[in-house]
Amino acid sequence: MGLIAELTHRCPLQCFYCSNPLELERASAELSTDEWRAVLDQAAALGVLQVHFSGGEPMARADLVDLVAHASARGLYTNIITSGVQLTDAALAQLLDAGIDHIQLSFQDAEVEGADFIGGYRGGHDKKLAAARRIREAGLPLTANFVVHKQNAERVEAMIALGEALQAERIEIAHVQYYGWGLVNRNALLPSLAQLEHCTAVVEAARVRLKGRIIIDYVVPDYYARRPKACMGGWGNRFINVSPAGKALPCHAAETLPGFTFPNVRDETLGDIWQHSDAFVRYRGTDWMPDPCRSCDRRELDWGGCRCQALAIAGDAAAVDPACAMSPAHHLLADAVAEAAAAVDVPLVPRRMGSARR
């Protein structure tokens, strides 16, 4: 259904929870404009409906407008997932001319101090507010994406109020997912059960109040779950993620999995990758599943959960997702929650080029 085009890992923000890999791709390794055009052509031929230009910060690419125009000309629905800090009047006008369909704007908090601290960008929150107003004044649909964690969970109500004030058509309240830099900073970010329950109550009340006006998506951390989520709609089921350097991935965090050689769009077509590569076939469907997944009546609902989480927590990408209560590793989630609760004044590691150090 969707192509996630990670155009670059470059970004003016340094969010502590960024899901990009710890080893960020340099600009010199990125696909060229012509290479991305070819990927978009192949995506359209394969039947892809949507392209989500992501990063890093997709607006760090000087050719973003050209790529949006190319995708639009191929009949793809175009969405940009952006911090918004570079979305000036001139930039938005160019994107509108190119045929952009939707913009998803990320927010780190509902207030300036918290947002600029988490994003590591002074003045960033005010620029985001200005970008949101430009988007709505242009008549484009806006999704306001608020990332929630231990340090801002009490402000979820204010986040929803801000999204409402900005006239967002969709608000996403998304708890940090613990991959990449989020996993490095888990002890400082993982909320308590009380915080999660507060967030859930606020979201459910807002959904009732705003029904018919604003859609609210809610993504919770798996660390309190008893059943896994269908990560990316199932491995190799709905999405192709192409990294800045051209690796084709079933999800943005898949490069953490050992024992894979992920194909590159410089060497193979998207169609061949999607249909035949081991990287997409290995965990697709249900044949690969161990018990109790194989005999579970939810196996074609959650598709076995998240392979990257199984590796990060259980140490085996083919294991039962620890988010499932029937997983032998389920107790490790409770251990992580207890460790985070006991952690005090934990130093945060900002997202930067180069390796993260624990």
CSV table of C-alpha atoms in Angstrom, one decimal:
chain,number,residue,atom,x,y,z
A,1,MET,CA,0.0,0.0,0.0
A,2,GLY,CA,2.7,2.5,1.0
A,3,LEU,CA,6.3,3.4,0.2
A,4,ILE,CA,8.2,5.1,3.0
A,5,ALA,CA,10.9,7.1,1.3
A,6,GLU,CA,13.5,8.0,3.9
A,7,LEU,CA,15.2,10.6,1.8
A,8,THR,CA,17.9,11.5,4.3
A,9,HIS,CA,19.0,11.1,7.9
A,10,ARG,CA,20.0,14.8,8.1
A,11,CYS,CA,17.8,16.7,10.4
A,12,PRO,CA,18.1,20.1,12.3
A,13,LEU,CA,16.5,18.4,15.4
A,14,GLN,CA,18.3,16.0,17.7
A,15,CYS,CA,15.3,14.2,19.3
A,16,PHE,CA,16.2,11.8,22.1
A,17,TYR,CA,13.7,9.2,20.9
A,18,CYS,CA,14.4,9.3,17.2
A,19,SER,CA,13.8,5.9,15.6
A,20,ASN,CA,16.5,6.3,13.0
A,21,PRO,CA,19.4,3.9,13.3
A,22,LEU,CA,22.3,4.7,15.6
A,23,GLU,CA,24.6,4.8,12.7
A,24,LEU,CA,23.1,7.6,10.5
A,25,GLU,CA,23.8,7.7,6.8
A,26,ARG,CA,25.9,10.6,5.6
A,27,ALA,CA,24.7,12.8,2.7
A,28,SER,CA,27.3,11.3,0.4
A,29,ALA,CA,25.7,7.9,0.7
A,30,GLU,CA,22.1,9.1,-0.2
A,31,LEU,CA,20.3,8.1,-3.4
A,32,SER,CA,20.5,10.7,-6.1
A,33,THR,CA,17.5,12.5,-7.5
A,34,ASP,CA,17.4,10.2,-10.6
A,35,GLU,CA,17.7,7.1,-8.4
A,36,TRP,CA,14.7,8.3,-6.3
A,37,ARG,CA,12.7,9.0,-9.4
A,38,ALA,CA,13.3,5.5,-10.5
A,39,VAL,CA,12.2,4.2,-7.2
A,40,LEU,CA,9.0,6.2,-7.5
A,41,ASP,CA,8.4,4.9,-11.0
A,42,GLN,CA,8.8,1.3,-9.8
A,43,ALA,CA,6.5,1.9,-6.8
A,44,ALA,CA,3.7,3.2,-9.0
A,45,ALA,CA,4.2,0.2,-11.4
A,46,LEU,CA,4.0,-2.1,-8.4
A,47,GLY,CA,0.7,-0.7,-7.4
A,48,VAL,CA,1.8,1.4,-4.4
A,49,LEU,CA,-0.9,4.0,-3.6
A,50,GLN,CA,0.9,6.3,-1.1
A,51,VAL,CA,4.4,7.7,-0.8
A,52,HIS,CA,5.5,9.1,2.6
A,53,PHE,CA,8.5,11.3,2.3
A,54,SER,CA,10.4,11.0,5.6
A,55,GLY,CA,13.8,11.2,7.1
A,56,GLY,CA,15.5,12.6,9.2
A,57,GLU,CA,14.1,15.8,7.8
A,58,PRO,CA,12.9,15.4,4.2
A,59,MET,CA,13.1,19.1,3.6
A,60,ALA,CA,16.9,18.9,4.1
A,61,ARG,CA,16.9,17.5,0.5
A,62,ALA,CA,17.1,20.3,-2.1
A,63,ASP,CA,15.2,18.1,-4.6
A,64,LEU,CA,12.2,17.4,-2.4
A,65,VAL,CA,9.9,19.5,-4.5
A,66,ASP,CA,11.0,17.7,-7.7
A,67,LEU,CA,10.4,14.3,-6.1
A,68,VAL,CA,6.9,15.3,-4.9
A,69,ALA,CA,6.1,16.5,-8.4
A,70,HIS,CA,7.4,13.3,-9.9
A,71,ALA,CA,5.4,11.1,-7.5
A,72,SER,CA,2.3,13.2,-8.0
A,73,ALA,CA,2.7,12.8,-11.8
A,74,ARG,CA,2.8,9.0,-11.3
A,75,GLY,CA,-0.6,9.1,-9.5
A,76,LEU,CA,0.8,8.5,-6.0
A,77,TYR,CA,-0.8,10.2,-3.0
A,78,THR,CA,2.0,12.3,-1.5
A,79,ASN,CA,2.6,12.9,2.2
A,80,ILE,CA,5.5,14.7,3.9
A,81,ILE,CA,6.5,13.8,7.5
A,82,THR,CA,8.4,16.8,8.7
A,83,SER,CA,9.5,18.8,11.7
A,84,GLY,CA,8.2,21.9,9.9
A,85,VAL,CA,11.1,24.1,11.0
A,86,GLN,CA,12.1,24.7,7.3
A,87,LEU,CA,8.5,25.0,6.0
A,88,THR,CA,8.6,28.7,5.0
A,89,ASP,CA,5.9,30.4,2.9
A,90,ALA,CA,8.1,30.0,-0.2
A,91,ALA,CA,8.8,26.3,0.5
A,92,LEU,CA,5.1,25.6,1.0
A,93,ALA,CA,4.2,27.4,-2.2
A,94,GLN,CA,6.6,25.2,-4.2
A,95,LEU,CA,5.2,22.1,-2.6
A,96,LEU,CA,1.7,23.1,-3.4
A,97,ASP,CA,2.7,23.7,-7.1
A,98,ALA,CA,4.3,20.2,-7.1
A,99,GLY,CA,1.0,18.6,-6.0
A,100,ILE,CA,1.6,17.7,-2.3
A,101,ASP,CA,-1.5,16.1,-0.9
A,102,HIS,CA,-0.9,16.0,2.9
A,103,ILE,CA,1.6,17.1,5.5
A,104,GLN,CA,2.3,15.4,8.8
A,105,LEU,CA,3.9,17.8,11.3
A,106,SER,CA,5.7,16.5,14.4
A,107,PHE,CA,5.6,18.2,17.8
A,108,GLN,CA,7.7,17.3,20.8
A,109,ASP,CA,5.4,18.9,23.4
A,110,ALA,CA,2.6,21.4,23.8
A,111,GLU,CA,4.8,24.1,25.3
A,112,VAL,CA,8.0,25.8,24.1
A,113,GLU,CA,10.4,24.8,26.8
A,114,GLY,CA,9.7,21.1,26.7
A,115,ALA,CA,9.5,20.9,22.9
A,116,ASP,CA,12.7,22.8,22.3
A,117,PHE,CA,14.6,20.7,24.9
A,118,ILE,CA,13.5,17.4,23.5
A,119,GLY,CA,14.1,18.5,19.9
A,120,GLY,CA,17.4,20.2,20.7
A,121,TYR,CA,16.4,23.1,18.6
A,122,ARG,CA,15.9,26.6,20.1
A,123,GLY,CA,12.9,28.3,18.6
A,124,GLY,CA,11.8,25.1,16.9
A,125,HIS,CA,8.4,25.0,18.5
A,126,ASP,CA,7.4,28.5,17.4
A,127,LYS,CA,8.4,27.6,13.8
A,128,LYS,CA,6.3,24.5,14.0
A,129,LEU,CA,3.3,26.5,15.0
A,130,ALA,CA,3.8,28.9,12.1
A,131,ALA,CA,4.2,26.0,9.7
A,132,ALA,CA,0.9,24.4,11.0
A,133,ARG,CA,-0.9,27.7,10.3
A,134,ARG,CA,0.5,27.9,6.8
A,135,ILE,CA,-0.6,24.4,6.0
A,136,ARG,CA,-4.2,25.0,7.1
A,137,GLU,CA,-4.4,28.4,5.4
A,138,ALA,CA,-3.3,26.7,2.2
A,139,GLY,CA,-6.2,24.3,2.6
A,140,LEU,CA,-4.0,21.2,3.0
A,141,PRO,CA,-5.0,18.4,5.4
A,142,LEU,CA,-2.8,18.5,8.5
A,143,THR,CA,-1.9,15.7,10.9
A,144,ALA,CA,-0.3,16.9,14.1
A,145,ASN,CA,1.8,14.2,15.6
A,146,PHE,CA,2.7,14.5,19.3
A,147,VAL,CA,5.3,12.2,20.7
A,148,VAL,CA,4.6,11.2,24.3
A,149,HIS,CA,7.0,9.9,27.0
A,150,LYS,CA,7.7,10.1,30.7
A,151,GLN,CA,8.8,13.7,30.6
A,152,ASN,CA,5.7,15.2,28.9
A,153,ALA,CA,2.8,12.6,29.6
A,154,GLU,CA,1.0,15.0,31.9
A,155,ARG,CA,0.5,17.5,29.0
A,156,VAL,CA,-1.4,15.2,26.7
A,157,GLU,CA,-4.6,17.1,27.2
A,158,ALA,CA,-2.7,20.3,26.2
A,159,MET,CA,-1.4,18.5,23.1
A,160,ILE,CA,-4.8,17.6,22.0
A,161,ALA,CA,-6.0,21.2,22.7
A,162,LEU,CA,-3.1,22.5,20.6
A,163,GLY,CA,-4.0,20.2,17.7
A,164,GLU,CA,-7.6,21.3,17.9
A,165,ALA,CA,-6.5,25.0,17.9
A,166,LEU,CA,-4.3,24.4,14.9
A,167,GLN,CA,-7.3,22.9,13.0
A,168,ALA,CA,-5.6,19.6,12.5
A,169,GLU,CA,-7.8,17.0,10.7
A,170,ARG,CA,-6.0,14.2,12.5
A,171,ILE,CA,-4.1,14.2,15.8
A,172,GLU,CA,-1.7,11.4,16.6
A,173,ILE,CA,-0.8,10.8,20.2
A,174,ALA,CA,2.1,8.4,19.8
A,175,HIS,CA,4.1,7.1,22.8
A,176,VAL,CA,7.8,6.6,22.0
A,177,GLN,CA,8.5,3.3,20.4
A,178,TYR,CA,11.7,1.9,21.8
A,179,TYR,CA,14.0,1.3,18.8
A,180,GLY,CA,17.0,3.3,17.7
A,181,TRP,CA,17.7,6.3,20.0
A,182,GLY,CA,14.5,5.6,21.9
A,183,LEU,CA,15.9,2.3,23.1
A,184,VAL,CA,19.2,4.0,24.1
A,185,ASN,CA,17.2,6.5,26.2
A,186,ARG,CA,14.5,4.1,27.4
A,187,ASN,CA,15.1,4.6,31.1
A,188,ALA,CA,14.6,8.4,30.8
A,189,LEU,CA,11.5,8.1,28.5
A,190,LEU,CA,9.4,5.0,29.4
A,191,PRO,CA,6.3,6.3,31.3
A,192,SER,CA,4.9,4.7,34.4
A,193,LEU,CA,1.6,2.7,34.3
A,194,ALA,CA,-0.1,5.6,36.1
A,195,GLN,CA,1.1,8.0,33.4
A,196,LEU,CA,-0.1,5.7,30.6
A,197,GLU,CA,-3.5,5.3,32.2
A,198,HIS,CA,-3.8,9.1,32.5
A,199,CYS,CA,-2.9,9.5,28.8
A,200,THR,CA,-5.4,6.8,27.7
A,201,ALA,CA,-8.2,8.4,29.7
A,202,VAL,CA,-7.5,11.8,28.2
A,203,VAL,CA,-7.4,10.4,24.7
A,204,GLU,CA,-10.6,8.4,25.1
A,205,ALA,CA,-12.5,11.4,26.5
A,206,ALA,CA,-11.2,13.6,23.6
A,207,ARG,CA,-12.3,11.0,21.0
A,208,VAL,CA,-15.8,11.3,22.3
A,209,ARG,CA,-15.8,15.0,22.5
A,210,LEU,CA,-14.2,15.5,19.0
A,211,LYS,CA,-16.0,12.7,17.2
A,212,GLY,CA,-16.9,13.7,13.7
A,213,ARG,CA,-14.5,16.6,13.7
A,214,ILE,CA,-11.0,15.3,14.4
A,215,ILE,CA,-9.6,11.8,14.2
A,216,ILE,CA,-7.3,10.9,17.1
A,217,ASP,CA,-4.8,8.0,16.6
A,218,TYR,CA,-3.3,6.6,19.7
A,219,VAL,CA,-0.1,4.5,19.8
A,220,VAL,CA,0.9,3.0,23.2
A,221,PRO,CA,4.2,1.5,24.3
A,222,ASP,CA,4.2,-2.2,24.1
A,223,TYR,CA,5.8,-2.5,27.5
A,224,TYR,CA,2.4,-2.6,29.2
A,225,ALA,CA,0.7,-4.8,26.6
A,226,ARG,CA,-0.6,-8.4,26.9
A,227,ARG,CA,-1.0,-8.8,23.1
A,228,PRO,CA,1.4,-7.5,20.4
A,229,LYS,CA,0.4,-5.1,17.7
A,230,ALA,CA,0.5,-5.8,14.0
A,231,CYS,CA,3.8,-3.9,13.4
A,232,MET,CA,3.7,-2.1,10.1
A,233,GLY,CA,0.5,-4.1,9.3
A,234,GLY,CA,2.6,-7.3,9.3
A,235,TRP,CA,6.1,-8.0,8.1
A,236,GLY,CA,6.2,-7.4,4.3
A,237,ASN,CA,2.4,-7.1,4.1
A,238,ARG,CA,1.7,-3.4,3.4
A,239,PHE,CA,4.8,-1.2,3.4
A,240,ILE,CA,8.2,-0.9,1.7
A,241,ASN,CA,10.7,1.3,3.5
A,242,VAL,CA,13.7,2.6,1.5
A,243,SER,CA,16.6,4.0,3.5
A,244,PRO,CA,18.6,7.1,2.4
A,245,ALA,CA,21.2,4.8,0.9
A,246,GLY,CA,18.7,2.7,-0.9
A,247,LYS,CA,18.3,-0.4,1.3
A,248,ALA,CA,14.7,-1.8,1.0
A,249,LEU,CA,13.4,-2.7,4.4
A,250,PRO,CA,10.1,-4.2,5.7
A,251,CYS,CA,10.2,-1.5,8.5
A,252,HIS,CA,12.4,1.4,9.4
A,253,ALA,CA,14.2,-0.5,12.3
A,254,ALA,CA,14.8,-3.8,10.4
A,255,GLU,CA,18.5,-3.0,9.9
A,256,THR,CA,19.0,-4.0,13.5
A,257,LEU,CA,18.2,-7.6,12.7
A,258,PRO,CA,21.3,-9.9,12.2
A,259,GLY,CA,21.5,-12.5,9.5
A,260,PHE,CA,19.9,-10.4,6.8
A,261,THR,CA,21.3,-9.0,3.6
A,262,PHE,CA,18.8,-6.3,2.8
A,263,PRO,CA,18.6,-5.7,-1.0
A,264,ASN,CA,19.3,-2.3,-2.4
A,265,VAL,CA,17.2,-0.5,-5.0
A,266,ARG,CA,20.4,0.4,-6.8
A,267,ASP,CA,20.8,-3.3,-7.6
A,268,GLU,CA,17.3,-4.7,-7.7
A,269,THR,CA,13.8,-3.5,-8.7
A,270,LEU,CA,11.2,-2.9,-6.0
A,271,GLY,CA,9.0,-5.6,-7.6
A,272,ASP,CA,11.7,-8.3,-7.3
A,273,ILE,CA,12.5,-7.1,-3.8
A,274,TRP,CA,8.9,-7.2,-2.7
A,275,GLN,CA,8.0,-10.6,-4.2
A,276,HIS,CA,11.2,-12.6,-3.9
A,277,SER,CA,13.8,-11.3,-1.5
A,278,ASP,CA,14.5,-13.2,1.7
A,279,ALA,CA,14.3,-9.8,3.6
A,280,PHE,CA,10.6,-9.5,2.8
A,281,VAL,CA,9.6,-13.2,2.6
A,282,ARG,CA,11.2,-14.6,5.8
A,283,TYR,CA,8.7,-13.3,8.3
A,284,ARG,CA,5.8,-12.7,5.9
A,285,GLY,CA,2.6,-14.6,6.6
A,286,THR,CA,2.4,-17.3,9.3
A,287,ASP,CA,4.5,-20.2,8.2
A,288,TRP,CA,7.6,-18.9,10.1
A,289,MET,CA,5.8,-18.6,13.4
A,290,PRO,CA,6.8,-20.6,16.5
A,291,ASP,CA,4.2,-21.8,19.0
A,292,PRO,CA,2.1,-20.4,20.6
A,293,CYS,CA,1.9,-17.9,17.7
A,294,ARG,CA,1.4,-20.7,15.1
A,295,SER,CA,-1.8,-22.0,16.8
A,296,CYS,CA,-3.1,-18.6,18.1
A,297,ASP,CA,-6.4,-17.3,16.7
A,298,ARG,CA,-4.9,-13.8,16.4
A,299,ARG,CA,-2.0,-14.9,14.1
A,300,GLU,CA,-3.5,-13.2,11.1
A,301,LEU,CA,-4.4,-10.1,13.2
A,302,ASP,CA,-1.1,-9.2,14.8
A,303,TRP,CA,1.1,-11.3,12.4
A,304,GLY,CA,3.3,-12.3,15.3
A,305,GLY,CA,4.0,-8.8,16.5
A,306,CYS,CA,7.4,-7.0,16.0
A,307,ARG,CA,10.5,-8.8,15.0
A,308,CYS,CA,12.8,-5.9,16.0
A,309,GLN,CA,11.3,-5.9,19.5
A,310,ALA,CA,11.7,-9.6,19.8
A,311,LEU,CA,15.4,-9.1,19.0
A,312,ALA,CA,15.9,-6.1,21.2
A,313,ILE,CA,14.2,-7.7,24.3
A,314,ALA,CA,14.3,-11.5,23.8
A,315,GLY,CA,17.5,-11.6,21.8
A,316,ASP,CA,15.9,-13.5,18.9
A,317,ALA,CA,14.1,-11.9,16.0
A,318,ALA,CA,12.2,-15.2,15.4
A,319,ALA,CA,11.0,-15.4,19.0
A,320,VAL,CA,7.4,-14.7,20.2
A,321,ASP,CA,7.1,-10.9,20.6
A,322,PRO,CA,7.7,-10.2,24.3
A,323,ALA,CA,4.6,-7.9,24.2
A,324,CYS,CA,2.5,-11.1,24.2
A,325,ALA,CA,1.6,-12.5,27.6
A,326,MET,CA,2.3,-16.0,26.3
A,327,SER,CA,5.9,-15.1,25.4
A,328,PRO,CA,8.6,-16.7,27.7
A,329,ALA,CA,10.2,-13.3,27.6
A,330,HIS,CA,7.1,-11.3,28.6
A,331,HIS,CA,8.5,-10.7,32.1
A,332,LEU,CA,11.4,-8.7,30.6
A,333,LEU,CA,9.0,-5.9,29.8
A,334,ALA,CA,8.1,-5.6,33.4
A,335,ASP,CA,11.8,-5.7,34.3
A,336,ALA,CA,12.4,-2.8,31.9
A,337,VAL,CA,9.5,-0.8,33.4
A,338,ALA,CA,10.9,-1.3,36.9
A,339,GLU,CA,14.3,-0.3,35.8
A,340,ALA,CA,13.0,2.9,34.2
A,341,ALA,CA,10.9,3.7,37.3
A,342,ALA,CA,14.0,3.4,39.5
A,343,ALA,CA,16.1,5.5,37.2
A,344,VAL,CA,16.7,9.1,38.5
A,345,ASP,CA,18.4,11.9,36.6
A,346,VAL,CA,19.3,9.7,33.7
A,347,PRO,CA,21.4,11.6,31.1
A,348,LEU,CA,19.8,11.7,27.7
A,349,VAL,CA,21.8,10.8,24.5
A,350,PRO,CA,20.8,13.2,21.7
A,351,ARG,CA,20.5,12.0,18.1
A,352,ARG,CA,23.7,12.9,16.3
A,353,MET,CA,25.8,11.7,13.4
A,354,GLY,CA,28.1,8.9,14.5
A,355,SER,CA,27.5,6.1,17.0
A,356,ALA,CA,25.5,6.5,20.2
A,357,ARG,CA,27.3,5.7,23.4
A,358,ARG,CA,25.5,4.2,26.3
